[in-house]
Amino acid sequence: MKQVYQLITFALLSLFATSQVHSDEGMYPISEIARLNLSQKGLQLTALELFNPNETCLIDGICRVNGCTGSFVSPQGLIITNHHCAYRAIQSASSTKNDYLKDGFQAKTKATEIPAAGYTVRVTESFTDVSKQVLSVVNADMSFVERSKAISRKRKLIEKRAEEENPGIRAEVAEMFTGKTYVLFLYTYIKDVRLVFAPPSSIGNFGGDVDNWEWPRHTGDFSFMRAYVAPDGSTADYSPDNVPYQPKRFIQVAPQGANESDYVMLLGYPGRTARHKTSSFLSFEQDVRLPYIVDLYGRQIETMEKAGELDRAVALTLLSRIKSLANTEKRSRGQLKGLTRKQIVAKRSAEEQKLQAFIDADPVRKAKYGQLLDNINSVYQTLSETAVEEANFQNLRSTSQLLRLAFTIYDGAHERQKPDLERESAYMDRNFSQTISRLKMIQKDLNLNVDQALLAQLIDQMKNDKMEVPALDGLVLEDLYKQTKLKDPTFLQTCLNQTPEQLKANSDPFIQLIVKLYPQYLELRESSKARDGQLGLYYGELITLKQQFLDTDFVPDANGTLRLTFGTVRGYSPEDAVYKSPATTLSGVVAKTTGIAPFITPEKVLEMSEKREFGPYMHPKLKDIPIAILYDTDTTGGNSGSPILNGKGELVGVNFDRAFEATINDFAWNTEYSRSIGVDIRYVLWITDKVYGAKHLIKEMGLN
Ligand code: ASP
């Protein structure tokens, strides 16, 4: 791999370097590692061995796999991540004849590894604070929409230039603190990713949605993938000539695992948290958005599950979507429960009252910020009034995959006529081929009956909500679904080549429907940009104020960039008189097995458990195979697949979930209830090595 130009600066440090870091936060940007005194907590490496901007270090072994995290565990680009992270790839490769979701998959040789279409792998190479550059384009006279557009344009420009200067590299300007801090990340970007090994879903998804977001847990949620590059080391689309990527560093797997009270740390790409948002935002989540999601997704999951029940071929087109909706639906329920039980809104509101008193105590501050909290609150108030209607309307094109296709085609035709930097990001030259391959994947899994049922449901819902959308009046859905040709790949390609005018004359009923709905989508896009501009400005001020008020620094909310979190393997007490210990065992899997999904266990696992064929993977004290562990790190979605590392930086497990109470983490972290869940490496190795005999992978990881 060509050595990437290192743009590292320590500018990010200056964002946090004034005083102590707020102790409630635990997803540290890697620039912070040196300040954390991790050796006192149990780290046996130096901070520089963990992260060194000038030399190879541990973080070079961590990658982002689509929205998840992975670790390179061999010099040959072998990646360990979660089964649920590879799920889409496993589903795509499965058919009723080769049902890898049901039976698992193992490539005995590299040549039989299966391309995972739509998957990319990124490795963080460098980061630079570009806040000044980004914010140089805004001024006090701008409207909120202008502000939002100017910032977005500047971010795109910086990204584009960085990619031109560093061919093959992916650039992204991440917003660290809303409206205030921006950092340019450069990534090695790998587009040929393949599936290497996946256990059957009865292991990788044992317990299914019943056990999802729960502890105790008995899921072997892991899989192996591999990253490939062109023979000259450059990034390339899939080709049989590509060769395994050689990471600068790989993470050593430690078969001894981690036990209660051990220090652990996770590196990964946590997606989104909202800990710096106001109580009015939290009220909006609690009263409007989360209940809406629970309701909508609940119905959609039921419809899709029914459709898949009788026909495995149908199920194989829907499972990944069902899984993802079910994950969000249950997390949202957890969050709703946590918000009320822990009185998160009231607590944040009390903090804001103190902040208001601080503002009011100083006439200069009062003149400048006196209205700030009220201003933010009124944005959410306005949003609440229209949110359900907006959500229904926006969800039309995520609920119906045909509408999604039609929308992207039509929107793309408009956007592609604009200069590159003025386009919505999906249609920029640097992103467009990915957008098209996503469309093709959607098309491949299209199921017209299910699509129709889901769309009909949502339209009914809109009627119940008394929404007036003239374009939907009198639609006969059966006719639309009979007439559409969007399922045909050649037709899709034709549409993608058409101009907006040609599309207006296109007779496909879904294109026609989108042509009618489009002006309303554009209005919503503008209003959401105005809102972003407004909130961006206000939240930028709020963070500055809070830093003054609390005389402390904050760690930015998770935003999909590389972070470190650390903690200890430990149990917890979710409610009065209940204590849950932090390790589960194979005996627990057997005890939970009923033979009815999702509690089915492969015969071989049961037999080997019965005969106690544990090999070297037995837990010395429990005298059993350890399955999952629980620890008090600070994680969120995106940390799925994160390595659980011991003090020496060796991999002892793979993170995949949180306890139900910890779903509230996304709004407020607390050591009492925040617990993450990972699969113990001993279970991973036992399944891979002893149960499915993939000795070559064990060897490749340098074990045995
Ligand atoms: N299982 C989780 C997810 O998929 C990971 C987490 O949020 O902790 O989002």
XYZ file of C-alpha atoms and ligand atoms in Angstrom:
713
model
C 0.000 0.000 0.000
C 1.347 3.378 -0.998
C 2.329 5.367 2.057
C -0.304 7.992 2.559
C 0.674 11.582 2.985
C 0.305 12.283 6.677
C -1.586 15.456 7.327
C -1.757 14.957 11.053
C -1.759 18.052 13.130
C -2.474 18.297 16.773
C -4.880 21.118 16.231
C -7.706 18.998 17.595
C -5.956 18.849 20.904
C -6.326 22.559 21.357
C -10.070 22.099 21.333
C -9.973 20.227 24.561
C -6.730 21.239 26.153
C -7.856 24.026 28.473
C -8.881 21.995 31.493
C -10.227 18.637 32.518
C -12.444 16.573 30.267
C -16.044 16.179 31.346
C -16.066 12.903 33.210
C -19.440 11.642 32.010
C -18.192 11.296 28.500
C -16.247 8.360 27.312
C -15.895 8.276 23.526
C -12.579 10.001 23.202
C -11.209 11.230 19.888
C -7.829 9.619 19.360
C -6.133 12.994 19.725
C -7.099 12.753 23.414
C -5.489 9.445 24.209
C -2.303 10.906 25.644
C -4.315 12.904 28.195
C -6.263 9.996 29.621
C -3.631 8.441 31.885
C -4.636 5.029 30.735
C -1.642 3.346 32.342
C -3.266 4.041 35.710
C -6.405 2.317 34.526
C -4.726 -0.839 33.229
C -3.154 -0.051 29.873
C 0.203 -1.748 29.481
C 1.144 0.041 26.264
C 2.359 3.606 26.047
C -0.057 6.179 24.679
C 2.174 6.423 21.622
C 1.967 2.708 20.954
C -1.772 3.163 20.866
C -1.765 6.265 18.722
C 1.240 7.844 17.073
C 0.657 10.254 14.222
C 4.119 9.623 12.811
C 4.563 5.887 13.142
C 2.644 2.696 12.841
C 0.543 2.143 15.935
C -2.387 0.104 17.211
C -5.086 2.219 15.616
C -3.736 1.310 12.171
C -5.258 -2.115 12.792
C -8.800 -0.751 13.159
C -11.125 -0.138 10.256
C -14.613 0.986 9.513
C -16.735 -1.579 7.665
C -19.721 0.321 6.231
C -21.494 1.605 9.361
C -19.679 -0.826 11.676
C -16.164 -1.313 12.970
C -13.710 -4.113 12.236
C -10.161 -5.123 13.126
C -7.480 -6.489 10.873
C -6.424 -9.720 12.491
C -3.788 -10.881 10.012
C -1.229 -9.310 7.682
C -3.433 -10.489 4.807
C -6.317 -8.065 5.327
C -8.467 -10.513 7.309
C -11.098 -8.564 9.240
C -13.137 -9.639 12.218
C -16.456 -7.901 12.688
C -19.996 -8.840 13.717
C -22.285 -11.316 12.038
C -24.906 -8.557 11.996
C -22.439 -6.271 10.222
C -21.804 -8.819 7.488
C -25.488 -9.759 7.404
C -26.284 -7.888 4.198
C -23.382 -9.594 2.430
C -24.414 -13.007 3.734
C -27.992 -12.367 2.642
C -26.886 -11.234 -0.833
C -24.797 -14.351 -1.308
C -27.592 -16.643 -0.111
C -30.163 -18.461 -2.164
C -32.582 -21.201 -1.239
C -29.953 -23.620 -2.546
C -26.981 -22.095 -0.749
C -28.589 -20.638 2.324
C -25.577 -19.134 4.068
C -27.740 -17.226 6.513
C -29.211 -20.488 7.704
C -26.213 -22.794 7.332
C -23.249 -20.454 7.655
C -20.458 -19.910 5.159
C -16.825 -20.814 5.020
C -14.371 -20.075 2.202
C -11.759 -22.797 2.316
C -9.475 -20.791 0.036
C -9.152 -17.127 -0.844
C -10.457 -17.872 -4.313
C -13.824 -18.925 -2.880
C -14.356 -15.836 -0.742
C -17.519 -14.064 -1.888
C -17.510 -10.385 -2.969
C -19.608 -8.341 -0.571
C -21.281 -5.902 -2.957
C -21.865 -2.477 -1.450
C -19.262 -2.939 1.288
C -16.345 -0.588 1.823
C -13.552 -0.523 4.370
C -11.883 2.632 5.649
C -8.769 3.109 7.697
C -8.154 6.472 9.361
C -4.915 7.976 8.084
C -4.962 11.494 9.414
C -7.051 14.358 10.698
C -6.769 18.134 10.588
C -8.822 20.812 12.250
C -10.459 22.832 9.470
C -12.967 24.733 11.612
C -11.549 28.122 10.658
C -11.720 27.381 6.956
C -15.253 26.035 7.191
C -16.580 28.880 9.297
C -14.811 31.547 7.225
C -17.663 31.341 4.741
C -20.431 32.418 7.123
C -21.351 35.854 8.354
C -23.961 37.416 10.588
C -26.016 38.748 7.679
C -26.746 35.363 6.216
C -30.133 33.715 6.481
C -30.173 30.295 8.126
C -30.537 28.539 4.786
C -27.633 30.489 3.335
C -25.540 29.643 6.336
C -26.281 25.960 6.080
C -25.597 25.881 2.350
C -22.369 27.853 2.648
C -21.012 25.489 5.297
C -22.022 22.435 3.344
C -20.459 23.764 0.150
C -17.209 24.567 1.915
C -17.053 21.119 3.485
C -17.545 19.532 0.074
C -14.865 21.738 -1.424
C -12.340 20.781 1.247
C -13.153 17.112 0.738
C -12.877 17.340 -3.003
C -9.536 19.123 -2.895
C -8.139 16.680 -0.368
C -9.120 13.770 -2.595
C -7.533 15.437 -5.602
C -4.331 15.934 -3.648
C -4.353 12.376 -2.305
C -5.549 10.076 -5.066
C -7.348 6.965 -3.869
C -7.969 8.478 -0.460
C -11.421 9.226 0.892
C -11.809 12.608 2.576
C -14.530 13.603 4.956
C -15.079 16.772 6.925
C -16.760 15.688 10.138
C -18.685 18.094 12.329
C -17.327 17.480 15.828
C -19.337 20.119 17.709
C -22.447 21.274 15.895
C -21.856 24.580 14.168
C -18.472 25.028 15.801
C -15.766 22.475 15.089
C -14.910 20.668 11.868
C -12.185 18.137 11.259
C -10.969 16.780 7.946
C -10.375 13.028 8.138
C -8.479 11.185 5.428
C -9.124 7.498 4.970
C -7.581 4.674 3.033
C -10.649 3.522 1.189
C -11.078 -0.082 0.113
C -13.871 -1.056 -2.249
C -13.260 -4.770 -2.723
C -14.430 -6.529 0.423
C -15.223 -10.248 0.611
C -16.987 -12.620 2.902
C -14.673 -15.215 4.428
C -16.513 -16.952 7.256
C -19.910 -16.594 8.873
C -21.460 -18.929 11.408
C -25.098 -19.924 10.832
C -27.648 -17.395 12.080
C -28.565 -19.889 14.774
C -25.178 -18.946 16.288
C -24.500 -15.463 14.867
C -28.017 -14.279 15.623
C -28.941 -16.698 18.405
C -31.802 -15.220 20.402
C -32.730 -12.928 17.479
C -34.813 -9.951 18.300
C -36.020 -11.448 21.578
C -32.524 -11.239 23.008
C -31.339 -8.208 21.042
C -30.429 -5.318 23.392
C -30.580 -7.687 26.351
C -28.240 -9.174 28.871
C -27.605 -12.065 29.570
C -26.733 -12.874 26.008
C -25.652 -16.012 24.164
C -25.065 -14.796 20.626
C -21.949 -15.632 18.584
C -22.221 -12.342 16.721
C -19.015 -12.483 14.653
C -17.848 -13.073 11.124
C -14.701 -12.695 9.050
C -14.284 -10.604 5.928
C -11.234 -9.652 3.870
C -10.122 -6.412 2.234
C -8.610 -6.486 -1.260
C -6.729 -3.924 -3.342
C -5.260 -3.831 -6.850
C -1.895 -5.604 -7.289
C -0.116 -2.209 -7.103
C -1.747 -1.562 -3.733
C -4.173 1.067 -4.961
C -7.850 0.949 -4.108
C -9.952 -0.749 -6.779
C -13.395 -2.146 -7.443
C -13.786 -5.903 -7.236
C -11.547 -7.824 -9.627
C -10.349 -11.429 -9.455
C -6.843 -10.033 -9.935
C -6.982 -8.004 -6.745
C -4.775 -9.059 -3.863
C -5.333 -9.043 -0.086
C -4.748 -5.650 1.484
C -1.760 -5.542 3.791
C -2.637 -3.342 6.741
C 0.164 -1.316 8.279
C -0.584 -3.113 11.494
C -2.848 -5.951 12.556
C -4.345 -6.692 15.946
C -3.098 -9.815 17.677
C -5.871 -12.110 18.833
C -5.439 -13.245 22.457
C -7.147 -16.616 22.926
C -7.163 -16.253 26.707
C -9.996 -13.668 26.492
C -10.964 -11.282 29.282
C -12.497 -12.032 32.652
C -14.422 -10.179 35.340
C -12.637 -7.031 36.618
C -10.187 -6.940 33.699
C -9.359 -3.640 32.015
C -10.727 -3.450 28.472
C -10.736 -0.770 25.820
C -12.508 -0.431 22.518
C -11.506 1.422 19.401
C -14.191 2.062 16.857
C -16.431 4.298 14.838
C -19.428 5.113 17.054
C -22.209 6.577 14.918
C -24.336 9.211 16.663
C -25.024 10.409 20.165
C -26.905 13.492 21.300
C -25.495 14.383 24.675
C -24.963 18.062 24.028
C -28.527 18.667 22.940
C -31.131 20.511 24.958
C -34.033 19.214 27.025
C -36.353 20.448 24.277
C -34.603 18.125 21.843
C -35.009 15.258 24.300
C -38.700 16.069 24.758
C -39.083 15.986 21.016
C -37.477 12.547 20.935
C -39.582 11.316 23.829
C -42.931 12.681 22.743
C -42.742 12.614 18.983
C -39.937 10.892 17.130
C -39.341 7.722 19.133
C -43.030 6.768 19.521
C -43.470 7.367 15.808
C -40.578 5.009 14.964
C -41.819 2.302 17.317
C -45.248 2.449 15.771
C -44.236 2.634 12.103
C -41.420 0.107 12.221
C -43.452 -2.267 14.362
C -46.116 -2.477 11.671
C -43.625 -2.763 8.849
C -41.694 -5.549 10.541
C -44.887 -7.514 11.081
C -45.866 -7.200 7.423
C -42.448 -8.272 6.173
C -42.152 -11.143 8.607
C -45.508 -12.496 7.494
C -44.468 -12.259 3.849
C -41.296 -14.209 4.522
C -42.848 -16.863 6.744
C -44.108 -19.132 4.024
C -41.466 -18.583 1.396
C -37.759 -18.680 2.156
C -36.895 -17.078 -1.199
C -39.001 -14.069 -0.203
C -37.504 -14.040 3.281
C -34.032 -13.941 1.756
C -34.834 -10.612 0.118
C -36.204 -9.103 3.325
C -34.236 -10.390 6.291
C -31.601 -7.713 6.359
C -34.182 -4.939 6.207
C -36.302 -6.563 8.895
C -33.264 -6.954 11.108
C -32.264 -3.371 10.763
C -35.778 -2.024 11.445
C -36.214 -4.397 14.392
C -32.901 -3.224 15.830
C -33.975 0.422 15.666
C -37.488 -0.312 16.870
C -36.351 -2.121 19.991
C -33.615 0.397 20.706
C -36.223 3.152 20.464
C -38.397 1.322 22.975
C -35.417 1.028 25.281
C -34.727 4.715 24.925
C -38.314 5.662 25.632
C -38.291 3.580 28.778
C -34.938 4.968 29.858
C -35.897 8.574 29.199
C -38.858 8.308 31.522
C -37.360 6.033 34.133
C -34.216 8.047 34.512
C -36.010 11.383 34.139
C -33.463 12.495 31.619
C -35.508 15.416 30.299
C -36.145 16.851 33.756
C -32.482 16.520 34.683
C -31.310 18.273 31.564
C -33.880 20.954 32.043
C -32.607 21.559 35.587
C -29.060 21.949 34.190
C -30.376 24.462 31.693
C -32.027 26.507 34.433
C -28.663 26.847 36.117
C -27.098 27.801 32.818
C -29.782 30.429 32.286
C -29.043 31.884 35.712
C -25.363 32.042 34.765
C -26.254 33.868 31.552
C -28.563 36.303 33.307
C -25.987 37.121 35.990
C -23.798 39.055 33.570
C -25.297 41.924 31.536
C -22.966 41.404 28.551
C -23.640 37.695 28.501
C -27.323 38.310 28.952
C -27.430 40.709 26.032
C -25.711 38.169 23.811
C -27.129 34.845 24.968
C -30.204 35.723 27.005
C -32.544 34.253 24.399
C -30.366 31.360 23.311
C -32.144 28.517 25.094
C -35.554 29.925 24.209
C -34.490 30.165 20.595
C -33.409 26.536 20.507
C -36.589 25.443 22.247
C -38.722 27.246 19.744
C -37.049 25.401 16.850
C -38.078 22.072 18.389
C -41.507 23.422 19.221
C -42.084 24.335 15.577
C -40.630 21.049 14.458
C -42.999 19.091 16.732
C -45.990 20.696 15.101
C -45.189 19.341 11.661
C -42.956 16.395 12.500
C -45.422 13.567 12.023
C -46.590 14.873 8.674
C -43.025 15.384 7.566
C -41.997 11.966 8.748
C -44.904 10.307 6.951
C -44.029 12.097 3.781
C -40.303 11.349 4.005
C -41.018 7.754 4.879
C -42.989 7.241 1.699
C -39.710 6.926 -0.135
C -37.991 4.701 2.389
C -41.029 2.491 2.889
C -41.581 1.809 -0.804
C -38.349 0.761 -2.446
C -39.884 1.578 -5.818
C -40.490 5.132 -4.720
C -36.963 5.215 -3.394
C -35.639 4.200 -6.802
C -37.874 6.649 -8.629
C -36.959 9.472 -6.274
C -33.223 8.927 -6.615
C -33.493 8.750 -10.403
C -35.483 11.966 -10.654
C -33.619 13.847 -7.959
C -30.316 12.726 -9.482
C -31.347 13.948 -12.920
C -31.975 17.405 -11.445
C -28.962 17.508 -9.227
C -26.544 16.214 -11.859
C -27.299 19.283 -13.972
C -25.813 21.522 -11.274
C -22.099 22.193 -10.775
C -20.569 19.398 -8.690
C -20.273 21.341 -5.427
C -23.849 22.568 -5.567
C -25.286 19.061 -5.706
C -26.654 16.997 -2.860
C -23.742 14.888 -1.785
C -25.116 11.565 -3.137
C -24.948 12.939 -6.661
C -21.497 14.470 -6.562
C -19.016 12.869 -8.938
C -17.110 11.351 -6.026
C -20.217 9.599 -4.718
C -22.425 8.923 -7.686
C -21.159 5.467 -8.639
C -21.817 4.317 -5.072
C -25.300 5.781 -5.210
C -25.961 3.802 -8.364
C -24.644 0.569 -6.939
C -26.923 1.062 -3.932
C -29.863 1.465 -6.294
C -28.927 -1.770 -7.999
C -28.824 -3.591 -4.698
C -32.245 -2.247 -3.795
C -33.518 -3.357 -7.154
C -32.114 -6.850 -6.725
C -34.110 -7.365 -3.517
C -37.319 -5.745 -4.739
C -40.429 -7.610 -3.744
C -43.422 -5.956 -5.352
C -46.092 -7.544 -3.155
C -44.372 -6.504 0.024
C -43.612 -3.071 -1.373
C -47.246 -2.582 -2.231
C -48.464 -3.748 1.158
C -46.085 -1.417 2.977
C -46.950 1.552 0.807
C -50.679 0.921 1.215
C -50.240 0.837 4.982
C -48.427 4.136 5.063
C -50.929 5.828 2.781
C -53.692 4.645 5.125
C -51.747 6.027 8.008
C -51.484 9.366 6.244
C -55.223 9.381 5.732
C -55.730 8.634 9.417
C -53.452 11.533 10.211
C -55.687 13.663 7.949
C -52.827 14.518 5.651
C -53.695 15.928 2.304
C -51.391 14.834 -0.476
C -53.252 15.369 -3.758
C -50.764 13.211 -5.702
C -51.837 10.211 -3.650
C -55.572 10.759 -4.055
C -57.337 8.076 -6.032
C -54.203 6.035 -6.689
C -54.924 2.439 -7.575
C -51.819 0.775 -6.260
C -52.454 -2.557 -8.017
C -52.267 -0.763 -11.352
C -49.073 1.030 -10.452
C -47.383 -2.191 -9.442
C -48.609 -3.998 -12.546
C -47.372 -1.302 -14.885
C -44.014 -0.371 -13.437
C -40.862 -1.562 -15.175
C -38.483 -0.381 -12.494
C -37.683 -3.959 -11.592
C -35.969 -4.364 -14.933
C -32.212 -3.521 -14.783
C -32.126 -2.254 -18.381
C -35.043 0.053 -17.724
C -33.376 1.356 -14.584
C -30.272 2.145 -16.600
C -32.343 3.937 -19.247
C -33.996 6.063 -16.576
C -30.642 6.900 -15.036
C -29.539 8.331 -18.380
C -32.598 10.549 -18.776
C -32.879 14.293 -18.194
C -35.601 15.719 -15.937
C -37.606 16.601 -19.054
C -37.351 13.089 -20.424
C -38.332 11.675 -17.054
C -41.383 13.924 -16.960
C -42.458 12.242 -20.176
C -41.506 8.774 -18.883
C -44.646 6.685 -18.552
C -43.547 4.593 -15.580
C -46.182 5.221 -12.897
C -43.640 5.489 -10.080
C -41.596 8.055 -11.947
C -44.835 9.905 -12.635
C -45.776 9.800 -8.974
C -42.396 11.170 -7.949
C -42.649 13.948 -10.533
C -45.814 15.041 -8.739
C -44.420 14.666 -5.220
C -41.040 16.196 -5.992
C -41.823 19.896 -5.343
C -42.902 19.002 -1.825
C -39.690 17.053 -1.233
C -37.716 20.073 -2.363
C -39.598 22.291 0.049
C -38.837 19.934 2.891
C -35.189 19.827 1.901
C -35.012 23.630 2.037
C -36.770 23.840 5.371
C -34.546 21.212 6.888
C -31.488 23.112 5.675
C -32.844 26.260 7.265
C -33.337 24.364 10.502
C -29.818 22.935 10.355
C -28.375 26.399 9.778
C -30.341 27.768 12.709
C -29.522 24.955 15.115
C -25.912 24.923 13.968
C -25.519 28.536 14.946
C -27.283 28.132 18.279
C -25.578 24.918 19.317
C -22.171 26.375 18.479
C -22.936 29.199 20.930
C -24.353 26.824 23.510
C -21.183 24.730 23.651
C -19.024 27.842 24.066
C -21.254 28.987 26.884
C -21.315 25.643 28.625
C -17.550 25.468 28.493
C -17.397 28.816 30.282
C -20.105 27.886 32.753
C -18.749 24.514 33.779
C -15.107 25.452 33.265
C -14.593 22.123 31.622
C -14.010 20.673 28.196
C -16.360 18.350 26.461
C -15.818 15.368 24.326
C -17.707 15.749 21.057
C -20.749 13.609 20.418
C -20.138 10.467 18.403
C -20.152 11.283 14.697
C -18.806 8.216 12.945
C -15.158 9.144 13.523
C -12.561 7.044 15.303
C -12.882 6.992 19.096
C -11.497 5.174 22.095
C -13.452 4.106 25.148
C -12.204 2.126 28.126
C -13.608 0.388 31.167
C -13.825 -2.851 33.083
C -15.542 -6.185 32.636
C -18.270 -5.968 35.270
C -21.873 -6.794 35.990
C -24.651 -4.400 36.941
C -27.891 -4.004 38.711
C -30.656 -3.029 36.293
C -33.251 -2.833 39.033
C -33.725 -3.229 42.716
C -32.575 -6.609 44.039
C -31.342 -7.784 40.653
C -27.667 -8.248 39.910
C -26.425 -9.525 36.561
C -22.941 -10.986 36.361
C -20.737 -10.243 33.358
C -20.131 -13.572 31.600
C -22.329 -16.184 29.942
C -21.452 -19.759 29.045
C -22.119 -22.511 26.558
C -24.241 -24.259 29.196
C -26.400 -21.147 29.037
C -26.766 -21.556 25.276
C -27.837 -25.150 25.743
C -30.285 -24.204 28.486
C -31.846 -21.511 26.298
C -32.165 -23.801 23.291
C -35.791 -24.745 22.704
C -35.514 -25.854 19.088
C -37.867 -23.048 18.119
C -36.468 -19.963 16.386
C -34.691 -17.861 17.472
C -33.496 -20.405 20.059
C -32.193 -23.142 17.816
C -28.632 -24.410 18.202
C -26.761 -26.458 15.594
C -26.649 -30.142 16.480
C -22.877 -30.185 16.372
C -22.613 -27.459 19.005
C -24.965 -29.369 21.286
C -23.028 -32.590 20.813
C -19.653 -31.006 21.421
C -21.012 -29.248 24.438
C -22.378 -32.513 25.781
C -19.006 -34.196 25.269
C -17.202 -31.149 26.631
C -14.949 -30.957 23.598
C -13.697 -27.511 24.448
C -10.093 -27.780 23.305
C -7.925 -24.931 24.569
C -10.855 -22.502 24.710
C -12.337 -23.463 28.052
C -12.604 -20.771 30.707
C -10.270 -21.933 33.477
C -12.628 -21.012 36.304
C -16.036 -21.495 34.714
C -14.876 -24.793 33.175
C -17.013 -24.004 30.174
C -16.812 -22.071 26.907
C -17.441 -18.397 27.708
C -19.909 -16.880 25.242
C -20.363 -13.172 25.910
C -19.015 -10.549 28.275
C -20.356 -7.332 29.716
C -18.314 -4.168 30.408
C -18.888 -0.532 31.284
C -17.432 1.205 28.227
C -19.211 3.995 26.415
C -20.490 2.733 23.066
C -23.216 3.263 20.535
C -24.297 1.979 17.114
C -21.212 1.909 14.899
C -19.235 0.324 17.716
C -20.696 -2.904 16.443
C -17.676 -4.986 15.496
C -15.262 -2.948 17.626
C -12.408 -4.973 19.028
C -12.471 -5.494 22.779
C -8.797 -5.055 23.618
C -6.911 -6.002 26.751
C -4.239 -3.852 28.389
C -1.668 -5.086 25.884
C -3.799 -4.059 22.939
C -4.707 -7.652 22.046
C -8.138 -8.652 20.862
C -10.133 -10.536 23.505
C -13.614 -10.169 22.042
C -15.828 -8.327 19.594
C -18.358 -5.743 20.733
C -21.877 -6.115 19.338
C -24.545 -4.612 21.546
C -25.629 -2.882 24.703
C -27.941 -3.864 27.559
C -31.523 -2.593 27.307
C -30.959 0.089 29.944
C -27.880 1.283 28.056
C -29.824 2.245 24.954
C -30.308 5.563 26.722
C -26.557 6.043 26.384
C -27.197 7.914 23.201
C -28.683 10.747 25.239
C -26.922 10.419 28.580
C -24.167 8.102 29.693
C -23.999 6.793 33.215
C -21.713 4.191 34.717
C -24.599 2.705 36.705
C -26.541 1.457 33.725
C -24.292 1.770 30.698
C -23.098 -1.694 29.758
C -21.832 -2.912 26.421
C -21.928 -6.513 25.254
C -19.315 -8.428 23.283
C -18.715 -11.957 22.101
C -15.843 -13.622 23.959
C -12.934 -14.489 21.670
C -12.888 -18.010 23.116
C -16.343 -18.655 21.683
C -15.307 -17.132 18.338
C -12.272 -19.394 18.170
C -14.091 -22.482 19.393
C -16.784 -22.086 16.738
C -14.301 -21.265 13.964
C -11.707 -23.834 14.867
C -13.386 -26.734 16.639
C -16.974 -26.638 15.426
C -16.458 -25.640 11.781
C -12.818 -26.643 11.331
C -11.576 -23.417 9.728
C -8.022 -24.155 10.871
C -6.569 -22.027 8.094
C -8.067 -18.910 9.687
C -6.770 -19.837 13.113
C -3.332 -20.237 11.574
C -3.633 -17.025 9.635
C -4.283 -15.176 12.891
C -0.999 -16.571 14.183
C -2.606 -18.981 16.657
C -1.627 -22.681 17.090
N -26.096 -3.630 18.341
C -25.967 -2.257 18.317
C -26.386 -1.706 16.985
O -26.424 -2.439 16.057
C -24.642 -1.761 18.769
C -24.887 -0.694 19.766
O -25.628 0.238 19.450
O -24.393 -0.768 20.872
O -26.723 -0.558 16.812
